[in-house]
Amino acid sequence: MNKFWEKVFFIFTYIAQGSSYLSPRAYAVMHRMHHAYTDTELDPHSPAYSKNIFTMMWRTKTIYAQIFNGTYPVEERFLKNLPDWPAFDKWANGGISRLIWAVGYTALFAYYVTSPWMWALLPIVLAMGPVHGAIINWFAHKYGYTNYKVNNTSQNLFSIDILMLGESYHNNHHKRPSSLNFGKRWHEIDPVYPIIRLLAWMRVIKVAKLNAVDDHR
Ligand SMILES: [Zn+2]
Ligand SMILES: [Zn+2]
């Protein structure tokens, strides 16, 4: 996508993630590292190198912060063609922004909650980004089924994945990281795939290799 649409999507991402906003640039770098070093010591998040889900997420948070602040020794090959809007990232990733969203969410809860137990959902809403990351990076590297033999622990967590919008077909994704469609078998519906094709049709994005999409149907 061009720089204009990139900025539009930065803003959409910010609205959607709010208090748990993660920099697209830093996350892209971290994600490339995950693909290059899956299940090794250099993997930013691997159940194989963490005792439990919380220590893994803490490690992920630390590496993310180091990439964001430029203190992590990132390899040159992970730095090409990244989405980048430093001024926006600085605000959206900052404490004041997170606090404002947190106050807003709390106010919404105060208005809508009809039973005290519902307050237990507030921390999950506040930390939605990392919660989403934990589901894939922990559970989809531990439980599920595989379509492909790969040299890592990635698995398809759900056989029909609407909840994680297709992201839980994680074994498929590790086998074909550049494929737009995470689904492979007939029941593996990837709800985001038609949206990507729609955006391409609308010329908002340009798909580099459309053939790569079709060759694994
Ligand atoms: Zn993975
Ligand atoms: Zn990936």
Short mmCIF file of C-alpha atoms and ligand atoms in Angstrom, two decimals:
data_model
loop_
_atom_site.label_atom_id
_atom_site.label_comp_id
_atom_site.label_asym_id
_atom_site.label_seq_id
_atom_site.Cartn_x
_atom_site.Cartn_y
_atom_site.Cartn_z
CA MET A 1 0.00 0.00 0.00
CA ASN A 2 1.14 3.54 -0.51
CA LYS A 3 2.10 5.89 2.33
CA PHE A 4 -1.36 7.48 2.45
CA TRP A 5 -3.17 4.17 3.02
CA GLU A 6 -0.42 3.06 5.39
CA LYS A 7 -1.24 6.06 7.59
CA VAL A 8 -4.99 5.33 7.36
CA PHE A 9 -4.35 1.80 8.60
CA PHE A 10 -2.08 3.07 11.39
CA ILE A 11 -5.07 5.10 12.60
CA PHE A 12 -7.53 2.18 12.19
CA THR A 13 -5.12 -0.05 14.12
CA TYR A 14 -4.94 2.53 16.86
CA ILE A 15 -8.74 2.77 17.13
CA ALA A 16 -9.08 -1.03 17.18
CA GLN A 17 -6.27 -1.73 19.66
CA GLY A 18 -6.57 1.35 21.87
CA SER A 19 -4.90 0.73 25.20
CA SER A 20 -2.95 -2.29 23.94
CA TYR A 21 -1.67 -0.66 20.72
CA LEU A 22 1.38 -2.38 19.26
CA SER A 23 3.61 -0.63 16.75
CA PRO A 24 3.15 -2.23 13.30
CA ARG A 25 6.84 -1.62 12.61
CA ALA A 26 8.13 -3.22 15.82
CA TYR A 27 5.64 -6.08 15.57
CA ALA A 28 6.63 -6.77 11.94
CA VAL A 29 10.30 -7.01 12.94
CA MET A 30 9.46 -9.30 15.85
CA HIS A 31 7.23 -11.45 13.65
CA ARG A 32 9.97 -11.85 11.03
CA MET A 33 12.30 -12.98 13.81
CA HIS A 34 9.68 -15.52 14.92
CA HIS A 35 9.54 -16.99 11.40
CA ALA A 36 13.31 -17.03 10.96
CA TYR A 37 14.06 -18.55 14.37
CA THR A 38 10.91 -20.52 15.28
CA ASP A 39 11.40 -22.65 18.41
CA THR A 40 15.03 -21.66 18.90
CA GLU A 41 16.66 -19.45 21.50
CA LEU A 42 16.40 -16.45 19.15
CA ASP A 43 12.61 -16.85 18.80
CA PRO A 44 11.00 -13.84 20.58
CA HIS A 45 8.15 -16.08 21.78
CA SER A 46 8.41 -19.85 21.96
CA PRO A 47 6.67 -22.17 24.44
CA ALA A 48 9.77 -24.36 24.11
CA TYR A 49 11.90 -21.67 25.81
CA SER A 50 9.47 -20.42 28.45
CA LYS A 51 8.12 -22.18 31.54
CA ASN A 52 4.59 -20.86 31.19
CA ILE A 53 2.45 -18.50 29.15
CA PHE A 54 3.18 -15.54 31.45
CA THR A 55 6.98 -15.81 31.30
CA MET A 56 6.70 -16.16 27.51
CA MET A 57 4.57 -13.03 27.26
CA TRP A 58 6.95 -11.12 29.53
CA ARG A 59 9.87 -12.12 27.31
CA THR A 60 7.86 -11.05 24.23
CA LYS A 61 7.06 -7.70 25.85
CA THR A 62 10.74 -7.10 26.70
CA ILE A 63 11.95 -7.88 23.17
CA TYR A 64 9.12 -5.81 21.66
CA ALA A 65 10.10 -2.81 23.82
CA GLN A 66 13.76 -3.19 22.84
CA ILE A 67 12.88 -3.31 19.13
CA PHE A 68 10.59 -0.30 19.58
CA ASN A 69 13.30 1.69 21.39
CA GLY A 70 16.01 0.64 18.95
CA THR A 71 18.11 -1.12 21.58
CA TYR A 72 17.67 -4.65 20.17
CA PRO A 73 20.39 -5.71 17.68
CA VAL A 74 17.98 -6.31 14.77
CA GLU A 75 19.47 -7.94 11.68
CA GLU A 76 19.50 -5.81 8.52
CA ARG A 77 17.35 -8.35 6.60
CA PHE A 78 14.41 -7.85 8.99
CA LEU A 79 14.30 -4.10 8.38
CA LYS A 80 13.19 -3.96 4.73
CA ASN A 81 9.80 -2.56 3.62
CA LEU A 82 8.41 -1.89 7.07
CA PRO A 83 5.34 0.23 7.84
CA ASP A 84 6.70 3.29 9.58
CA TRP A 85 5.20 6.39 11.21
CA PRO A 86 7.54 7.25 14.11
CA ALA A 87 5.65 10.29 15.47
CA PHE A 88 2.34 8.41 15.54
CA ASP A 89 3.93 5.31 17.07
CA LYS A 90 5.53 7.42 19.78
CA TRP A 91 2.13 8.74 20.86
CA ALA A 92 0.08 5.56 20.40
CA ASN A 93 2.64 3.34 22.15
CA GLY A 94 3.03 5.84 25.01
CA GLY A 95 1.72 5.80 28.58
CA ILE A 96 -0.58 8.82 28.29
CA SER A 97 -2.42 7.35 25.31
CA ARG A 98 -2.81 3.98 27.05
CA LEU A 99 -4.12 5.71 30.17
CA ILE A 100 -6.72 7.72 28.23
CA TRP A 101 -8.03 4.56 26.53
CA ALA A 102 -8.05 2.73 29.88
CA VAL A 103 -10.16 5.46 31.45
CA GLY A 104 -12.52 5.33 28.45
CA TYR A 105 -12.93 1.54 28.64
CA THR A 106 -13.51 1.72 32.39
CA ALA A 107 -16.20 4.36 31.85
CA LEU A 108 -17.91 2.13 29.27
CA PHE A 109 -17.81 -0.77 31.72
CA ALA A 110 -19.22 1.41 34.49
CA TYR A 111 -22.09 2.36 32.17
CA TYR A 112 -22.90 -1.08 30.74
CA VAL A 113 -21.99 -3.62 33.43
CA THR A 114 -25.09 -5.36 34.84
CA SER A 115 -23.34 -7.79 37.22
CA PRO A 116 -20.10 -7.43 39.23
CA TRP A 117 -18.38 -10.47 37.65
CA MET A 118 -18.29 -8.62 34.33
CA TRP A 119 -15.54 -6.40 35.72
CA ALA A 120 -13.26 -9.44 35.48
CA LEU A 121 -13.35 -8.93 31.69
CA LEU A 122 -11.89 -5.41 31.93
CA PRO A 123 -8.21 -6.52 32.19
CA ILE A 124 -8.70 -8.74 29.13
CA VAL A 125 -10.13 -5.82 27.16
CA LEU A 126 -7.31 -3.54 28.33
CA ALA A 127 -4.65 -6.04 27.22
CA MET A 128 -6.42 -7.38 24.10
CA GLY A 129 -3.31 -7.18 21.86
CA PRO A 130 -1.09 -9.33 24.09
CA VAL A 131 -4.02 -11.68 24.86
CA HIS A 132 -4.49 -12.25 21.13
CA GLY A 133 -0.72 -12.79 20.75
CA ALA A 134 -0.66 -15.26 23.63
CA ILE A 135 -3.45 -17.40 22.14
CA ILE A 136 -1.57 -17.88 18.87
CA ASN A 137 2.02 -17.82 20.05
CA TRP A 138 1.47 -20.16 22.98
CA PHE A 139 -1.53 -22.40 22.20
CA ALA A 140 -1.02 -22.69 18.42
CA HIS A 141 2.52 -23.88 19.13
CA LYS A 142 1.26 -26.51 21.58
CA TYR A 143 -2.19 -27.82 20.62
CA GLY A 144 -4.05 -28.61 17.42
CA TYR A 145 -3.45 -30.61 14.26
CA THR A 146 -1.02 -30.33 11.38
CA ASN A 147 -1.51 -30.31 7.61
CA TYR A 148 2.20 -30.00 6.88
CA LYS A 149 5.35 -31.50 8.27
CA VAL A 150 7.45 -28.53 9.35
CA ASN A 151 10.56 -28.36 11.51
CA ASN A 152 8.78 -26.48 14.31
CA THR A 153 5.87 -26.95 16.73
CA SER A 154 3.28 -24.86 14.83
CA GLN A 155 -0.21 -26.36 14.66
CA ASN A 156 -3.68 -25.45 13.46
CA LEU A 157 -5.38 -24.66 16.76
CA PHE A 158 -9.01 -24.62 15.53
CA SER A 159 -10.37 -26.50 12.52
CA ILE A 160 -12.83 -23.67 11.84
CA ASP A 161 -11.43 -20.38 13.01
CA ILE A 162 -13.73 -17.40 13.19
CA LEU A 163 -12.63 -16.35 16.68
CA MET A 164 -9.03 -15.54 15.68
CA LEU A 165 -10.05 -14.54 12.13
CA GLY A 166 -8.09 -17.38 10.55
CA GLU A 167 -4.85 -16.71 12.35
CA SER A 168 -5.02 -19.98 14.26
CA TYR A 169 -4.31 -22.01 11.07
CA HIS A 170 -0.79 -21.55 12.30
CA ASN A 171 0.76 -24.72 10.85
CA ASN A 172 -0.45 -23.63 7.39
CA HIS A 173 0.96 -20.17 8.01
CA HIS A 174 4.41 -21.46 9.01
CA LYS A 175 4.47 -23.67 5.91
CA ARG A 176 3.49 -20.80 3.60
CA PRO A 177 4.22 -17.52 5.40
CA SER A 178 3.58 -15.33 2.31
CA SER A 179 0.26 -16.90 1.42
CA LEU A 180 -2.67 -14.49 1.82
CA ASN A 181 -5.10 -17.31 2.57
CA PHE A 182 -4.28 -19.04 5.86
CA GLY A 183 -6.82 -21.78 5.14
CA LYS A 184 -5.86 -24.89 3.22
CA ARG A 185 -8.51 -27.55 3.73
CA TRP A 186 -12.17 -27.00 2.79
CA HIS A 187 -13.27 -26.25 6.35
CA GLU A 188 -10.39 -23.89 7.09
CA ILE A 189 -12.19 -20.67 6.28
CA ASP A 190 -10.02 -17.58 6.58
CA PRO A 191 -12.43 -14.66 7.08
CA VAL A 192 -9.69 -12.08 6.42
CA TYR A 193 -8.73 -13.49 3.03
CA PRO A 194 -11.77 -12.15 1.10
CA ILE A 195 -11.21 -8.79 2.78
CA ILE A 196 -7.62 -8.72 1.48
CA ARG A 197 -8.89 -9.57 -2.00
CA LEU A 198 -11.53 -6.83 -1.72
CA LEU A 199 -8.90 -4.27 -0.70
CA ALA A 200 -6.78 -5.37 -3.66
CA TRP A 201 -9.78 -5.05 -5.97
CA MET A 202 -10.38 -1.55 -4.58
CA ARG A 203 -6.70 -0.71 -5.29
CA VAL A 204 -6.07 0.10 -1.63
CA ILE A 205 -3.39 -2.56 -1.59
CA LYS A 206 -1.40 -4.28 -4.31
CA VAL A 207 -0.84 -8.01 -4.02
CA ALA A 208 2.68 -8.94 -5.06
CA LYS A 209 2.15 -12.52 -6.23
CA LEU A 210 -1.46 -13.52 -6.78
CA ASN A 211 -0.34 -16.94 -8.04
CA ALA A 212 1.05 -17.76 -4.62
CA VAL A 213 -2.50 -17.42 -3.30
CA ASP A 214 -3.96 -19.96 -5.69
CA ASP A 215 -1.31 -22.64 -5.67
CA HIS A 216 -2.41 -24.26 -2.43
CA ARG A 217 -6.14 -24.47 -2.87
ZN ZN B 1 4.42 -19.35 15.08
ZN ZN B 2 3.66 -14.96 10.21
#
